[in-house]
Amino acid sequence: MPSVLMVVTAADTLTLADGTAHPTGFWAEEVAASHRILREGGVDVRIATPGGRPAPVDPASLDARGGVGEAEAAEFRAYLDSIADELRAPLPLSDAAAGDYDAIYLPGGHGPMTDLATDPDLARLLADADARRLTIAALCHGPAGLISAKAGDGTFLFAGRRLTVFTDEEERQGGTGDATPWWVESRLRDLGATITPGAAWSSTVVIDGNLITGQNPQSSVDTAHTVLHTLTKTH
């Protein structure tokens, strides 16, 4: 059975450009849809967070503030309730070893901008996973976590790689807008990644070798299916 380490944010706030605290966490659809598709496809999914702290859901991802309808919100909430124990007591990232898994999967929400982007344990896992050519997947703001990873010479591990991410355009339209403390797409470009986005709010998945990235919440299902297809081909 293939296995995935799903690395989820433990941050429940993002400090905005004006210094105020913005409630955040993981985006409900990105965890719920991804986890469900992988598990129903026969994948063993283990959730991990920095410090093993509980993974908080972004409240806006379960109501109209996040553009989520009542029926969708109920579906996501029900699935998250079914894995509540895993979200309350995840594996500490410091205890995780890349060699124990076939893939690392980073869902988004604004939370990864607070913790995963600078987490040394995630940096270690990503470097080891990439060296082993394991699948590395990141969705929406999840690619913020990729920023943690450095090559042996100290440069960005994923410089020169093709990927997509929640775009600056999408951040302006439906994210934190002018209050954004830093722009994930721009930061990745500055570090040397080749960003190949689709249209705003489209389901867009980019594959570059062992790196699979999805652009936004609308890409959750397609990203998870792409990872599942990749894993089932090799098992």
Short mmCIF file of C-alpha atoms in Angstrom, two decimals:
data_model
loop_
_atom_site.label_atom_id
_atom_site.label_comp_id
_atom_site.label_asym_id
_atom_site.label_seq_id
_atom_site.Cartn_x
_atom_site.Cartn_y
_atom_site.Cartn_z
CA MET A 1 0.00 0.00 0.00
CA PRO A 2 1.45 3.39 -0.96
CA SER A 3 1.78 5.93 1.82
CA VAL A 4 1.61 9.72 1.96
CA LEU A 5 2.79 12.13 4.63
CA MET A 6 0.30 15.01 4.52
CA VAL A 7 2.04 18.03 6.06
CA VAL A 8 -0.59 20.43 7.38
CA THR A 9 -0.15 23.85 8.97
CA ALA A 10 -0.57 24.24 12.72
CA ALA A 11 -0.86 28.05 12.47
CA ASP A 12 -4.22 29.63 13.22
CA THR A 13 -3.23 33.23 12.43
CA LEU A 14 -1.30 35.12 9.75
CA THR A 15 0.21 38.48 10.64
CA LEU A 16 -0.91 40.89 7.93
CA ALA A 17 1.05 43.79 6.47
CA ASP A 18 -0.49 46.18 8.98
CA GLY A 19 0.51 43.99 11.92
CA THR A 20 -2.96 42.64 12.69
CA ALA A 21 -3.64 38.94 13.20
CA HIS A 22 -5.78 37.33 10.49
CA PRO A 23 -7.53 34.06 11.46
CA THR A 24 -6.33 31.23 9.26
CA GLY A 25 -5.39 27.54 9.23
CA PHE A 26 -5.66 24.90 6.53
CA TRP A 27 -8.25 25.27 3.76
CA ALA A 28 -11.02 22.75 4.39
CA GLU A 29 -11.52 21.55 0.82
CA GLU A 30 -7.81 21.04 0.23
CA VAL A 31 -7.39 18.70 3.17
CA ALA A 32 -10.81 17.02 3.02
CA ALA A 33 -10.89 16.33 -0.74
CA SER A 34 -7.23 15.36 -0.95
CA HIS A 35 -7.34 13.07 2.07
CA ARG A 36 -10.57 11.40 0.94
CA ILE A 37 -9.41 10.74 -2.62
CA LEU A 38 -6.07 9.33 -1.50
CA ARG A 39 -7.55 7.16 1.23
CA GLU A 40 -10.37 5.86 -1.00
CA GLY A 41 -7.70 5.06 -3.58
CA GLY A 42 -5.95 2.74 -1.16
CA VAL A 43 -3.28 5.13 0.10
CA ASP A 44 -2.23 5.22 3.75
CA VAL A 45 -2.30 8.92 4.73
CA ARG A 46 -0.51 10.19 7.83
CA ILE A 47 -1.03 13.78 8.93
CA ALA A 48 1.90 15.71 10.40
CA THR A 49 2.31 19.26 11.69
CA PRO A 50 5.13 21.32 13.19
CA GLY A 51 5.53 20.21 16.78
CA GLY A 52 2.64 17.77 16.45
CA ARG A 53 0.30 20.63 17.28
CA PRO A 54 -3.40 20.35 16.32
CA ALA A 55 -4.19 21.35 12.74
CA PRO A 56 -6.77 24.19 12.70
CA VAL A 57 -9.22 24.70 9.86
CA ASP A 58 -9.54 28.20 8.42
CA PRO A 59 -13.07 29.25 9.43
CA ALA A 60 -13.54 31.14 6.14
CA SER A 61 -13.08 27.87 4.23
CA LEU A 62 -16.35 26.60 5.67
CA ASP A 63 -18.69 29.46 4.80
CA ALA A 64 -19.55 32.20 2.32
CA ARG A 65 -16.50 34.29 3.26
CA GLY A 66 -14.41 31.77 1.37
CA GLY A 67 -16.90 31.35 -1.43
CA VAL A 68 -18.03 28.01 -0.05
CA GLY A 69 -21.72 27.09 -0.28
CA GLU A 70 -23.66 25.48 2.54
CA ALA A 71 -23.79 22.04 0.94
CA GLU A 72 -20.07 22.01 0.21
CA ALA A 73 -19.26 23.27 3.70
CA ALA A 74 -21.36 20.51 5.23
CA GLU A 75 -19.58 17.91 3.11
CA PHE A 76 -16.13 19.19 4.06
CA ARG A 77 -17.05 19.53 7.73
CA ALA A 78 -18.38 15.97 7.85
CA TYR A 79 -15.21 14.56 6.36
CA LEU A 80 -12.98 16.61 8.65
CA ASP A 81 -15.04 15.37 11.60
CA SER A 82 -14.34 11.80 10.46
CA ILE A 83 -10.56 12.42 10.73
CA ALA A 84 -10.79 14.73 13.74
CA ASP A 85 -8.55 12.53 15.89
CA GLU A 86 -5.79 12.69 13.26
CA LEU A 87 -6.09 16.47 13.06
CA ARG A 88 -6.06 16.87 16.85
CA ALA A 89 -3.03 14.65 17.43
CA PRO A 90 -0.90 14.61 14.28
CA LEU A 91 2.62 13.27 13.94
CA PRO A 92 5.29 15.83 14.88
CA LEU A 93 7.27 16.75 11.78
CA SER A 94 10.46 16.23 13.76
CA ASP A 95 9.55 12.52 14.08
CA ALA A 96 8.88 12.01 10.37
CA ALA A 97 11.34 10.39 7.96
CA ALA A 98 10.89 10.82 4.22
CA GLY A 99 12.01 7.26 3.56
CA ASP A 100 8.95 5.94 5.38
CA TYR A 101 6.60 7.38 2.73
CA ASP A 102 6.09 7.40 -1.02
CA ALA A 103 5.02 11.04 -1.18
CA ILE A 104 4.84 14.27 0.78
CA TYR A 105 1.67 16.32 0.26
CA LEU A 106 1.31 19.97 1.32
CA PRO A 107 -2.25 21.37 1.29
CA GLY A 108 -2.76 25.10 1.66
CA GLY A 109 -4.68 27.76 3.42
CA HIS A 110 -2.75 30.85 4.51
CA GLY A 111 -1.34 28.98 7.51
CA PRO A 112 1.75 27.60 5.67
CA MET A 113 2.90 31.20 5.18
CA THR A 114 3.22 31.43 8.97
CA ASP A 115 4.90 28.15 9.85
CA LEU A 116 5.76 25.79 6.98
CA ALA A 117 7.69 28.36 4.92
CA THR A 118 10.45 28.43 7.52
CA ASP A 119 10.15 25.04 9.22
CA PRO A 120 13.52 23.24 9.47
CA ASP A 121 11.96 19.79 9.83
CA LEU A 122 9.95 20.28 6.64
CA ALA A 123 13.12 21.52 4.93
CA ARG A 124 14.89 18.30 5.94
CA LEU A 125 12.01 16.12 4.76
CA LEU A 126 11.71 17.86 1.39
CA ALA A 127 15.43 17.66 0.69
CA ASP A 128 15.50 13.96 1.55
CA ALA A 129 12.33 13.25 -0.43
CA ASP A 130 13.66 15.05 -3.50
CA ALA A 131 16.99 13.22 -3.27
CA ARG A 132 15.05 9.94 -3.19
CA ARG A 133 12.88 11.14 -6.11
CA LEU A 134 9.75 10.64 -4.03
CA THR A 135 6.61 12.46 -5.11
CA ILE A 136 6.34 15.95 -3.62
CA ALA A 137 2.94 17.59 -4.02
CA ALA A 138 1.86 21.07 -2.95
CA LEU A 139 -1.52 22.75 -3.36
CA CYS A 140 -2.64 26.40 -3.38
CA HIS A 141 -0.61 28.12 -0.58
CA GLY A 142 1.05 24.78 0.17
CA PRO A 143 4.01 25.71 -2.09
CA ALA A 144 4.92 28.26 0.59
CA GLY A 145 6.27 25.22 2.41
CA LEU A 146 8.63 24.51 -0.48
CA ILE A 147 10.41 27.77 0.37
CA SER A 148 11.85 26.12 3.47
CA ALA A 149 13.97 23.72 1.42
CA LYS A 150 17.56 24.47 0.49
CA ALA A 151 20.05 22.67 -1.71
CA GLY A 152 23.51 21.77 -0.43
CA ASP A 153 24.91 25.13 -1.54
CA GLY A 154 22.21 27.04 0.33
CA THR A 155 20.16 27.97 -2.74
CA PHE A 156 16.45 27.22 -3.11
CA LEU A 157 16.01 23.49 -3.64
CA PHE A 158 13.32 23.93 -6.29
CA ALA A 159 14.98 26.71 -8.31
CA GLY A 160 14.46 26.08 -12.02
CA ARG A 161 11.54 23.73 -11.42
CA ARG A 162 8.12 24.30 -13.04
CA LEU A 163 5.23 24.73 -10.66
CA THR A 164 1.99 26.54 -10.00
CA VAL A 165 0.70 28.19 -6.84
CA PHE A 166 -2.11 30.44 -5.61
CA THR A 167 -1.26 33.39 -7.81
CA ASP A 168 -0.74 37.01 -6.86
CA GLU A 169 -3.79 37.77 -9.00
CA GLU A 170 -5.90 35.33 -7.00
CA GLU A 171 -4.52 36.70 -3.75
CA ARG A 172 -5.62 40.19 -4.77
CA GLN A 173 -9.05 39.03 -5.92
CA GLY A 174 -10.01 36.55 -3.23
CA GLY A 175 -7.23 36.28 -0.69
CA THR A 176 -5.85 38.83 1.75
CA GLY A 177 -5.45 41.48 -0.97
CA ASP A 178 -3.43 44.58 -0.12
CA ALA A 179 -3.01 43.33 3.44
CA THR A 180 -0.94 40.35 2.23
CA PRO A 181 2.34 40.33 4.18
CA TRP A 182 4.20 38.63 1.32
CA TRP A 183 3.21 37.14 -2.02
CA VAL A 184 3.88 33.44 -2.39
CA GLU A 185 3.98 33.46 -6.20
CA SER A 186 6.37 36.42 -6.28
CA ARG A 187 8.60 34.92 -3.60
CA LEU A 188 8.90 31.65 -5.48
CA ARG A 189 9.70 33.49 -8.70
CA ASP A 190 12.36 35.53 -6.89
CA LEU A 191 13.91 32.31 -5.61
CA GLY A 192 14.17 30.95 -9.14
CA ALA A 193 11.11 28.74 -9.58
CA THR A 194 9.43 28.79 -12.99
CA ILE A 195 5.77 29.59 -12.29
CA THR A 196 3.35 28.36 -14.97
CA PRO A 197 -0.12 29.35 -13.73
CA GLY A 198 -3.43 28.71 -15.36
CA ALA A 199 -6.27 31.21 -15.47
CA ALA A 200 -7.35 32.58 -12.12
CA TRP A 201 -9.62 30.14 -10.23
CA SER A 202 -9.15 27.39 -12.84
CA SER A 203 -8.25 23.83 -11.89
CA THR A 204 -4.59 23.76 -12.88
CA VAL A 205 -2.04 21.06 -12.07
CA VAL A 206 1.62 21.22 -13.12
CA ILE A 207 3.92 18.20 -13.13
CA ASP A 208 7.71 18.57 -13.24
CA GLY A 209 9.35 15.22 -12.61
CA ASN A 210 8.55 14.21 -9.03
CA LEU A 211 7.03 17.63 -8.23
CA ILE A 212 3.25 18.00 -8.55
CA THR A 213 1.58 21.34 -7.80
CA GLY A 214 -2.01 22.55 -7.84
CA GLN A 215 -2.95 26.21 -8.12
CA ASN A 216 -5.92 26.83 -5.81
CA PRO A 217 -8.82 25.16 -3.97
CA GLN A 218 -10.46 24.45 -7.33
CA SER A 219 -7.43 22.25 -8.12
CA SER A 220 -7.79 20.06 -5.01
CA VAL A 221 -9.52 17.10 -6.66
CA ASP A 222 -7.32 17.07 -9.75
CA THR A 223 -4.14 17.40 -7.69
CA ALA A 224 -5.11 14.49 -5.46
CA HIS A 225 -6.05 12.32 -8.44
CA THR A 226 -2.73 13.15 -10.10
CA VAL A 227 -0.83 12.08 -6.99
CA LEU A 228 -2.94 8.95 -6.67
CA HIS A 229 -2.30 8.01 -10.31
CA THR A 230 1.43 8.56 -9.84
CA LEU A 231 1.57 6.39 -6.74
CA THR A 232 -0.55 3.56 -8.11
CA LYS A 233 1.63 3.37 -11.22
CA THR A 234 4.64 2.56 -9.06
CA HIS A 235 2.96 0.04 -6.74
#
